[in-house]
Coordinates of C-alpha atoms and ligand atoms in Angstrom, one line a residue:
X1 CA -32.3 46.7 -85.5
X2 CA -29.2 48.8 -85.2
X3 CA -30.8 50.8 -82.5
X4 CA -31.8 47.6 -80.6
X5 CA -28.3 46.3 -80.8
X6 CA -26.9 49.7 -79.3
X7 CA -29.5 49.7 -76.5
X8 CA -28.5 46.1 -75.7
X9 CA -24.8 47.0 -75.8
X10 CA -25.4 49.9 -73.6
X11 CA -27.4 47.8 -71.0
X12 CA -24.6 45.3 -70.9
X13 CA -22.0 48.1 -70.4
X14 CA -24.1 49.7 -67.6
X15 CA -24.7 46.3 -65.9
X16 CA -21.0 45.3 -65.9
X17 CA -20.1 48.7 -64.7
X18 CA -22.5 48.1 -61.9
X19 CA -23.1 50.5 -59.0
X20 CA -20.5 53.3 -58.5
X21 CA -17.8 53.0 -55.9
X22 CA -18.2 55.4 -52.9
X23 CA -15.8 56.6 -50.3
X24 CA -15.2 54.7 -47.1
X25 CA -16.2 57.0 -44.0
X26 CA -13.4 58.3 -42.0
X27 CA -13.2 59.8 -38.4
X28 CA -12.5 59.1 -34.8
X29 CA -15.8 59.7 -33.4
X30 CA -16.4 56.1 -32.3
X31 CA -19.5 55.9 -34.6
X32 CA -20.2 52.9 -36.9
X33 CA -19.2 53.1 -40.6
X34 CA -22.9 51.9 -41.3
X35 CA -22.2 48.2 -40.8
X36 CA -24.2 48.2 -37.7
X37 CA -26.3 50.9 -35.7
X38 CA -24.2 53.0 -33.3
X39 CA -25.8 51.2 -30.2
X40 CA -24.5 48.0 -31.4
X41 CA -21.1 49.4 -32.3
X42 CA -20.9 50.8 -28.7
X43 CA -21.8 47.5 -27.3
X44 CA -19.0 45.8 -29.4
X45 CA -16.6 48.4 -28.3
X46 CA -17.5 47.8 -24.6
X47 CA -16.4 44.1 -25.2
X48 CA -13.1 45.4 -26.9
X49 CA -12.5 47.8 -23.9
X50 CA -13.4 45.2 -21.2
X51 CA -10.7 44.4 -18.6
X52 CA -10.4 40.6 -18.1
X53 CA -9.4 39.0 -14.8
X54 CA -8.2 35.5 -13.7
X55 CA -11.8 34.3 -13.1
X56 CA -12.7 35.3 -16.8
X57 CA -9.7 33.1 -18.0
X58 CA -7.0 35.7 -18.1
X59 CA -3.6 34.0 -18.8
X60 CA -2.0 31.9 -17.4
X61 CA 0.5 33.5 -19.7
X62 CA -0.5 37.0 -21.1
X63 CA 0.7 40.4 -22.1
X64 CA -2.3 42.8 -21.3
X65 CA -6.0 42.7 -19.9
X66 CA -7.9 44.3 -22.7
X67 CA -7.6 44.7 -26.4
X68 CA -7.9 48.4 -25.7
X69 CA -4.8 48.4 -23.6
X70 CA -2.8 48.0 -26.8
X71 CA -5.2 49.4 -29.3
X72 CA -6.4 52.8 -28.0
X73 CA -4.7 55.9 -29.6
X74 CA -6.4 58.2 -30.3
X75 CA -9.4 56.1 -29.7
X76 CA -10.5 52.5 -29.1
X77 CA -9.4 50.4 -32.0
X78 CA -6.3 52.8 -32.7
X79 CA -2.7 52.0 -32.0
X80 CA -0.3 52.4 -29.1
X81 CA 3.3 52.2 -27.9
X82 CA 2.8 48.7 -26.6
X83 CA 5.3 46.1 -27.9
X84 CA 5.5 42.4 -27.8
X85 CA 8.7 40.3 -27.7
X86 CA 9.4 37.6 -30.3
X87 CA 12.4 35.3 -30.4
X88 CA 13.9 32.3 -32.1
X89 CA 17.1 31.0 -33.6
X90 CA 18.6 29.8 -36.9
X91 CA 19.3 26.0 -36.9
X92 CA 22.1 24.2 -38.7
X93 CA 19.6 23.8 -41.6
X94 CA 19.7 27.6 -42.0
X95 CA 15.9 27.6 -41.3
X96 CA 14.4 29.8 -38.5
X97 CA 13.4 27.6 -35.3
X98 CA 10.8 28.6 -32.7
X99 CA 12.3 28.8 -29.1
X100 CA 11.5 26.1 -26.4
X101 CA 10.8 28.1 -23.3
X102 CA 10.9 26.3 -20.0
X103 CA 8.8 27.3 -17.1
X104 CA 7.9 26.1 -13.7
X105 CA 11.6 25.2 -12.9
X106 CA 12.0 23.2 -16.0
X107 CA 8.9 20.9 -15.6
X108 CA 7.2 22.3 -18.7
X109 CA 8.4 23.5 -22.1
X110 CA 6.3 25.9 -24.0
X111 CA 6.9 25.5 -27.8
X112 CA 5.4 26.4 -31.2
X113 CA 5.4 30.1 -30.7
X114 CA 7.8 33.0 -31.2
X115 CA 6.0 35.2 -28.7
X116 CA 7.4 35.5 -25.2
X117 CA 4.6 36.6 -22.9
X118 CA 5.5 39.5 -20.7
X119 CA 3.1 38.5 -17.8
X120 CA 1.7 35.6 -15.9
X121 CA -1.1 35.2 -13.3
X122 CA 1.0 33.0 -10.9
X123 CA 2.6 32.7 -8.4
X124 CA -0.5 33.9 -6.5
X125 CA -2.4 32.9 -3.3
X126 CA -3.7 29.6 -4.6
X127 CA -0.4 28.7 -6.6
X128 CA 2.2 30.1 -4.3
X129 CA 5.0 28.0 -5.7
X130 CA 4.1 27.9 -9.4
X131 CA 6.7 30.1 -11.3
X132 CA 5.7 30.4 -14.8
X133 CA 7.1 33.8 -15.9
X134 CA 8.7 33.3 -19.4
X135 CA 12.2 34.4 -20.2
X136 CA 14.2 34.4 -23.3
X137 CA 16.6 31.5 -23.3
X138 CA 20.2 32.5 -24.1
X139 CA 20.1 30.1 -27.1
X140 CA 17.5 32.3 -28.7
X141 CA 19.8 34.8 -30.7
X142 CA 17.2 36.3 -32.9
X143 CA 15.3 38.8 -30.8
X144 CA 12.9 41.6 -31.7
X145 CA 9.9 43.7 -30.5
X146 CA 6.9 44.2 -32.6
X147 CA 4.8 47.3 -31.8
X148 CA 1.0 47.4 -31.8
X149 CA -0.9 48.3 -35.0
X150 CA -4.0 50.4 -35.5
X151 CA -7.2 48.6 -36.4
X152 CA -9.4 51.4 -37.4
X153 CA -10.6 51.0 -41.1
X154 CA -9.4 47.3 -41.1
X155 CA -12.8 46.1 -42.2
X156 CA -12.2 47.7 -45.5
X157 CA -8.9 46.0 -45.8
X158 CA -10.5 42.6 -45.1
X159 CA -13.1 43.3 -47.8
X160 CA -10.5 43.8 -50.5
X161 CA -10.6 40.7 -52.8
X162 CA -7.7 38.4 -52.9
X163 CA -7.3 38.8 -56.6
X164 CA -6.8 42.6 -56.1
X165 CA -3.7 41.9 -54.1
X166 CA -2.5 39.3 -56.7
X167 CA -3.0 41.7 -59.6
X168 CA -1.3 44.5 -57.6
X169 CA 1.8 42.3 -56.9
X170 CA 2.0 41.4 -60.5
X171 CA 1.8 45.0 -61.9
X172 CA 4.3 46.2 -59.2
X173 CA 6.8 43.6 -60.3
X174 CA 6.4 44.3 -63.9
X175 CA 6.3 48.0 -63.6
X176 CA 9.6 48.1 -61.7
X177 CA 11.4 45.6 -63.8
X178 CA 11.4 43.0 -60.9
X179 CA 13.1 45.5 -58.6
X180 CA 10.1 45.8 -56.2
X181 CA 8.0 42.5 -56.0
X182 CA 5.7 42.3 -53.1
X183 CA 4.9 38.7 -51.9
X184 CA 1.4 37.4 -51.6
X185 CA 1.1 34.8 -48.9
X186 CA -1.8 32.4 -48.6
X187 CA -2.7 32.0 -44.9
X188 CA -5.1 29.8 -43.1
X189 CA -8.5 31.0 -42.3
X190 CA -8.9 29.5 -38.8
X191 CA -12.7 29.6 -38.8
X192 CA -12.9 27.8 -42.2
X193 CA -10.6 24.7 -41.8
X194 CA -8.9 23.9 -45.2
X195 CA -9.5 27.5 -46.5
X196 CA -6.8 30.1 -47.0
X197 CA -6.9 33.8 -48.1
X198 CA -4.3 36.4 -49.1
X199 CA -2.7 37.5 -45.8
X200 CA -3.0 41.2 -45.1
X201 CA -3.0 41.7 -41.2
X202 CA -0.1 41.8 -38.8
X203 CA 3.5 42.8 -39.5
X204 CA 4.1 39.5 -41.4
X205 CA 0.7 39.3 -43.2
X206 CA -0.1 36.4 -40.8
X207 CA -3.8 36.6 -41.2
X208 CA -6.5 37.4 -43.8
X209 CA -9.5 37.4 -41.6
X210 CA -10.4 39.6 -38.6
X211 CA -12.2 36.7 -36.9
X212 CA -9.0 34.6 -37.1
X213 CA -6.8 37.5 -35.7
X214 CA -9.2 38.2 -32.9
X215 CA -9.1 34.6 -31.8
X216 CA -5.2 34.7 -32.0
X217 CA -4.9 37.8 -30.2
X218 CA -7.5 36.8 -27.5
X219 CA -5.4 33.6 -26.9
X220 CA -1.9 34.9 -27.2
X221 CA -2.1 38.4 -25.8
X222 CA -4.7 37.7 -23.2
X223 CA -4.7 34.0 -22.6
X224 CA -8.5 33.7 -23.2
X225 CA -9.4 30.4 -25.0
X226 CA -12.3 30.4 -27.4
X227 CA -13.9 28.0 -30.1
X228 CA -11.2 28.8 -32.4
X229 CA -8.2 28.5 -30.2
X230 CA -9.6 26.1 -27.5
X231 CA -6.0 25.1 -26.0
X232 CA -4.3 27.1 -23.3
X233 CA -0.7 27.8 -23.9
X234 CA -0.2 26.2 -20.4
X235 CA -2.5 24.6 -17.9
X236 CA -0.3 25.6 -14.9
X237 CA -2.3 27.5 -12.3
X238 CA -5.3 27.6 -14.7
X239 CA -8.6 27.5 -13.0
X240 CA -11.1 28.9 -15.4
X241 CA -13.3 26.5 -17.4
X242 CA -12.4 25.9 -20.9
X243 CA -13.2 27.6 -23.4
X244 CA -12.8 30.6 -21.3
X245 CA -15.2 32.5 -23.7
X246 CA -18.2 30.4 -24.5
X247 CA -20.8 31.9 -27.0
X248 CA -23.2 34.4 -25.5
X249 CA -27.0 34.1 -25.6
X250 CA -26.9 35.8 -29.1
X251 CA -24.6 32.9 -30.4
X252 CA -21.8 35.4 -30.8
X253 CA -18.4 34.8 -28.9
X254 CA -16.3 38.0 -27.8
X255 CA -14.2 37.3 -30.8
X256 CA -17.3 37.9 -33.0
X257 CA -17.9 41.3 -31.3
X258 CA -14.3 42.2 -31.7
X259 CA -14.4 41.5 -35.4
X260 CA -17.6 43.3 -35.9
X261 CA -16.2 46.3 -33.9
X262 CA -13.2 46.5 -36.2
X263 CA -15.3 45.9 -39.3
X264 CA -17.8 48.7 -38.3
X265 CA -14.9 51.2 -37.6
X266 CA -14.3 54.2 -39.8
X267 CA -11.0 54.6 -41.5
X268 CA -8.4 57.0 -40.1
X269 CA -9.2 60.6 -41.1
X270 CA -6.3 62.9 -42.3
X271 CA -5.2 65.9 -40.3
X272 CA -7.3 68.4 -42.2
X273 CA -5.2 71.5 -41.3
X274 CA -1.8 70.0 -42.3
X275 CA -3.3 68.2 -45.4
X276 CA -4.1 71.5 -46.9
X277 CA -0.7 73.2 -46.7
X278 CA 1.1 73.8 -49.9
X279 CA 4.2 72.0 -48.3
X280 CA 2.2 68.9 -47.7
X281 CA 0.6 69.0 -51.2
X282 CA 4.0 69.2 -52.6
X283 CA 5.3 66.3 -50.4
X284 CA 2.3 64.3 -51.6
X285 CA 3.4 64.8 -55.3
X286 CA 7.0 63.8 -54.4
X287 CA 5.9 60.8 -52.6
X288 CA 4.5 59.5 -55.8
X289 CA 7.2 60.8 -58.1
X290 CA 10.3 59.1 -56.1
X291 CA 8.4 55.8 -55.9
X292 CA 7.1 55.6 -52.3
X293 CA 3.7 55.0 -53.5
X294 CA 4.7 51.8 -55.4
X295 CA 4.5 50.0 -52.2
X296 CA 2.6 52.6 -50.1
X297 CA -0.3 52.3 -52.4
X298 CA -2.6 55.2 -52.0
X299 CA -5.9 53.8 -53.0
X300 CA -7.7 50.5 -52.8
X301 CA -11.3 49.5 -53.5
X302 CA -13.2 46.7 -51.7
X303 CA -15.0 43.8 -53.4
X304 CA -18.9 44.3 -54.3
X305 CA -21.3 43.7 -51.5
X306 CA -22.4 40.0 -51.7
X307 CA -19.0 38.8 -52.4
X308 CA -18.0 35.7 -50.3
X309 CA -14.7 36.2 -48.3
X310 CA -12.8 34.2 -45.6
X311 CA -13.3 30.8 -47.2
X312 CA -17.2 31.4 -47.6
X313 CA -17.8 32.4 -43.9
X314 CA -18.1 36.2 -44.5
X315 CA -20.3 37.9 -47.0
X316 CA -19.2 41.4 -47.8
X317 CA -22.1 43.6 -46.5
X318 CA -23.3 46.8 -48.1
X319 CA -21.5 49.2 -45.8
X320 CA -18.1 47.6 -46.8
X321 CA -18.8 46.8 -50.5
X322 CA -17.2 48.8 -53.4
X323 CA -15.7 51.4 -50.9
X324 CA -12.6 53.4 -51.9
X325 CA -10.1 54.0 -49.2
X326 CA -6.6 55.4 -48.8
X327 CA -4.4 53.0 -46.7
X328 CA -1.0 53.8 -48.2
X329 CA -0.1 50.2 -48.3
X330 CA -0.1 47.4 -50.8
X331 CA -0.4 45.0 -47.8
X332 CA 2.4 42.7 -49.5
X333 CA 5.6 41.4 -48.0
X334 CA 8.8 43.1 -48.9
X335 CA 12.5 42.8 -48.0
X336 CA 13.6 46.4 -47.3
X337 CA 16.5 45.3 -45.2
X338 CA 14.7 45.5 -41.7
X339 CA 13.4 41.9 -41.5
X340 CA 14.2 40.0 -38.3
X341 CA 14.6 36.6 -39.7
X342 CA 11.5 35.4 -37.8
X343 CA 9.1 33.0 -39.7
X344 CA 5.5 33.1 -38.8
X345 CA 4.9 30.3 -36.2
X346 CA 2.2 28.0 -37.4
X347 CA 0.7 26.7 -34.1
X348 CA 0.7 30.0 -32.4
X349 CA -1.3 31.7 -35.2
X350 CA -3.4 28.9 -36.7
X351 CA -3.9 26.5 -33.6
X352 CA -2.5 23.2 -32.3
X353 CA -4.4 21.3 -35.0
X354 CA -3.1 23.2 -37.9
X355 CA -0.9 20.5 -39.3
X356 CA -3.8 17.9 -39.1
X357 CA -5.6 19.9 -41.8
X358 CA -4.8 20.3 -45.6
X359 CA -5.0 23.9 -46.4
X360 CA -5.7 25.0 -50.0
X361 CA -2.8 26.8 -51.7
X362 CA -0.7 26.6 -48.5
X363 CA 3.0 26.5 -48.8
X364 CA 5.5 26.3 -46.0
X365 CA 8.2 27.3 -48.4
X366 CA 6.4 30.6 -49.0
X367 CA 6.4 31.3 -45.3
X368 CA 10.2 30.6 -45.2
X369 CA 10.8 32.9 -48.1
X370 CA 9.0 35.7 -46.0
X371 CA 11.3 35.3 -43.1
X372 CA 13.2 38.6 -43.8
X373 CA 10.0 40.4 -45.1
X374 CA 7.8 42.7 -43.5
X375 CA 4.3 44.0 -44.8
X376 CA 4.4 47.4 -46.1
X377 CA 3.3 49.5 -43.1
X378 CA 0.0 51.2 -44.0
X379 CA 0.7 55.0 -43.4
X380 CA -3.0 55.9 -42.7
X381 CA -3.0 57.1 -39.1
X382 CA 1.0 57.2 -39.0
X383 CA 0.8 60.6 -37.2
X384 CA -0.5 58.8 -34.1
X385 CA 2.7 56.7 -33.7
X386 CA 6.1 58.0 -32.3
X387 CA 7.8 54.6 -32.3
X388 CA 7.9 53.5 -35.9
X389 CA 8.8 50.5 -37.9
X390 CA 7.8 46.9 -36.7
X391 CA 10.2 47.0 -33.9
X392 CA 9.3 50.5 -32.8
X393 CA 12.9 51.7 -32.7
X394 CA 12.7 54.4 -35.1
X395 CA 11.6 57.6 -33.3
X396 CA 11.2 60.1 -36.1
X397 CA 9.7 59.8 -39.7
X398 CA 13.1 60.7 -41.2
X399 CA 14.6 57.8 -39.3
X400 CA 12.1 55.4 -40.5
X401 CA 12.3 56.5 -44.1
X402 CA 16.3 56.3 -44.0
X403 CA 16.1 52.6 -42.7
X404 CA 14.6 51.5 -46.0
X405 CA 17.0 49.6 -48.1
X406 CA 16.7 46.3 -50.1
X407 CA 13.7 46.6 -52.4
X408 CA 13.3 50.1 -51.3
X409 CA 17.0 51.1 -51.6
X410 CA 16.6 53.0 -55.0
X411 CA 13.6 54.9 -53.7
X412 CA 15.5 55.8 -50.4
X413 CA 18.5 57.0 -52.6
X414 CA 16.0 59.2 -54.5
X415 CA 14.6 60.5 -51.3
X416 CA 18.3 61.4 -50.1
X417 CA 19.0 63.2 -53.3
X418 CA 16.2 65.6 -52.8
X419 CA 16.8 69.2 -51.6
X420 CA 16.3 69.6 -47.9
X421 CA 13.0 71.5 -48.5
X422 CA 11.7 68.7 -50.7
X423 CA 12.6 66.0 -48.0
X424 CA 10.8 68.1 -45.4
X425 CA 7.8 68.5 -47.8
X426 CA 7.5 64.6 -47.8
X427 CA 7.8 64.4 -44.0
X428 CA 5.1 67.1 -43.6
X429 CA 2.9 65.0 -46.0
X430 CA 3.5 62.0 -43.8
X431 CA 2.6 64.0 -40.7
X432 CA -0.8 64.8 -42.3
X433 CA -1.8 61.0 -42.7
Ligands
LIG501 C1 -0.2 43.3 -25.5 C2 -0.6 44.1 -26.5 C3 -1.9 43.8 -27.4 C4 -3.1 43.3 -27.0 C5 -3.6 43.0 -25.6 C6 -3.8 43.1 -28.1 N1 -3.2 43.3 -29.3 FE1 -3.7 43.4 -31.2 N2 -1.8 43.6 -31.8 C7 -0.7 43.9 -30.9 C8 0.5 43.8 -31.7 C9 1.9 44.1 -31.1 C10 0.1 43.8 -33.0 C11 1.0 43.5 -34.2 C12 1.4 42.0 -34.1 C13 2.3 41.5 -35.2 O1 1.9 41.5 -36.3 O2 3.3 40.9 -34.8 C14 -1.3 43.6 -33.1 C15 -2.1 43.5 -34.3 C16 -3.5 43.3 -34.3 C17 -4.2 43.2 -35.4 C18 -3.8 43.4 -36.9 C19 -4.0 44.8 -37.4 C20 -3.5 45.2 -38.8 O3 -4.0 46.1 -39.3 O4 -2.8 44.3 -39.3 C21 -5.6 43.0 -35.1 C22 -6.7 42.8 -36.0 C23 -5.6 42.9 -33.7 N3 -4.3 43.2 -33.2 C24 -6.6 42.8 -32.8 C25 -6.6 42.6 -31.5 C26 -7.8 42.1 -30.7 C27 -9.1 41.8 -31.2 C28 -7.3 42.2 -29.3 C29 -8.0 41.8 -28.1 C30 -8.6 40.3 -28.2 C31 -5.9 42.5 -29.4 N4 -5.6 42.8 -30.6 C32 -5.1 42.7 -28.2 C33 -0.8 44.1 -29.6 C34 -1.8 43.6 -28.8
LIG502 C1 9.7 48.4 -51.5 C2 8.6 48.8 -50.7 C3 8.7 50.2 -50.0 C4 9.0 51.4 -50.5 C5 9.4 51.7 -52.0 C6 8.9 52.3 -49.5 N1 8.4 51.7 -48.4 FE1 8.0 52.6 -46.5 N2 7.8 50.7 -45.7 C7 7.9 49.6 -46.4 C8 7.9 48.4 -45.4 C9 8.0 47.0 -45.8 C10 7.7 49.0 -44.2 C11 7.7 48.4 -42.8 C12 9.3 48.1 -42.4 C13 9.4 47.6 -41.0 O1 8.6 47.8 -40.2 O2 10.5 47.1 -40.7 C14 7.7 50.5 -44.4 C15 7.6 51.4 -43.3 C16 7.6 52.9 -43.6 C17 7.3 53.9 -42.5 C18 7.1 53.5 -41.0 C19 5.5 53.5 -40.8 C20 5.3 52.7 -39.3 O3 4.0 52.7 -39.1 O4 6.2 52.5 -38.6 C21 7.4 55.1 -43.1 C22 7.1 56.3 -42.5 C23 7.6 54.8 -44.5 N3 7.7 53.5 -44.9 C24 7.6 55.7 -45.4 C25 8.2 55.7 -46.8 C26 8.5 56.8 -47.7 C27 8.4 58.2 -47.4 C28 9.0 56.1 -48.8 C29 9.5 56.8 -49.9 C30 10.7 57.6 -49.8 C31 8.9 54.6 -48.6 N4 8.3 54.4 -47.4 C32 9.1 53.7 -49.6 C33 8.0 49.3 -47.7 C34 8.3 50.4 -48.6

């Protein structure tokens, strides 16, 4: 009887422990992490690399012609020096307001976005007199650039359960006696109207889903409309049929290929030579000891395969389930004194119909509260960046670290009180990531 009970207990224990976690694959070899075969991954990458022209629907307003143009260092899906321009102003109500940008000699106003596109497809041969170049109105006193982010390994980030971030935020706040309290932001899943998820992508955590982000980027960076974002920013000098990107013969849109390309990418690998130096190892210990890792969380684990994510539209596959990875971020929003005061623009990121839908757990106040906050920059792959922080204006790692104040003020003081050689050890460690 006793033996039976012991066996039963053991079985229960084993079942709840489930299969072991395994390490997420890393590397820059353009090979799949196991989500798809390498040929499919290459075909998805070709879509990501493809240059779009006016006949494909590029523009009318846009920033670049391919995803790769901004996400390429050291390989497709990586990062780059490319920035985008965002502006707005504070109203008498002390809230942030989006700009109204007049184009075509004042005959049209572009609103509902903070993004100011850098390029336009006209004037051209067919529309010689149509002037739609966007400019920053003088009224918009809040102005910033935001630098492109790396996408490699983001499939693992997407596969982390909402609850993991919620728990992390709770423990972080409790563990620091409320000095460091990352904010969780529920954001719309555009492909699942009404559903939200914990934001984890973009400098402002504006998306939780890679399909949503891909649709947003395709429209706002390249001007290509899709099933998720069917409305052009302006119809002026627009000739391509809508949506510019209809589903292909396999039922997948380009945005599905982009999302699958990112999901199948391997996480950034460390610089194996630097990572082994005793200086970097010492820096790694100090990074923990002085509290950098409170926000730049070293290790996360994805939800088990079979878990539903993105409002039920995405089932975590085997290749992404129970994977341990090292992003050096909590993916939460913090005020470290660098915020630009820009609140996430709703229509730009979630589509023109966003206000006609009731979104679960959605709170405009939470978005307002995040105005001056930035997501903890994931430090995996930071060695491929030489323009640091959200605005790209810090050009060395030391400059970036010294800019931390607010919630990170105490930690920064601890960094500055370290000996020169200890500080350098931390910087060497960062250079190995
Ligand atoms: C003109 C440059 C540019 C182009 C083109 C571009 N992006 Fe980006 N991308 C950025 C910038 C800048 C950010 C950071 C935006 C922010 O949060 O404000 C970003 C962020 C992202 C992120 C979030 C990554 C993370 O880890 O948080 C994803 C996903 C993404 N882009 C996908 C795409 C896809 C897919 C395409 C092609 C449809 C694309 N991008 C085209 C500049 C670009
Ligand atoms: C309170 C949370 C917090 C703490 C503590 C913290 N950071 Fe950060 N870190 C951030 C946020 C948020 C950003 C992004 C800020 C921005 O872009 O304006 C960031 C950005 C960075 C960047 C720039 C990365 C890039 O891609 O541009 C580096 C490097 C960095 N942190 C290193 C450190 C080091 C080293 C420490 C410890 C001395 C530290 N951080 C402590 C939240 C934190």
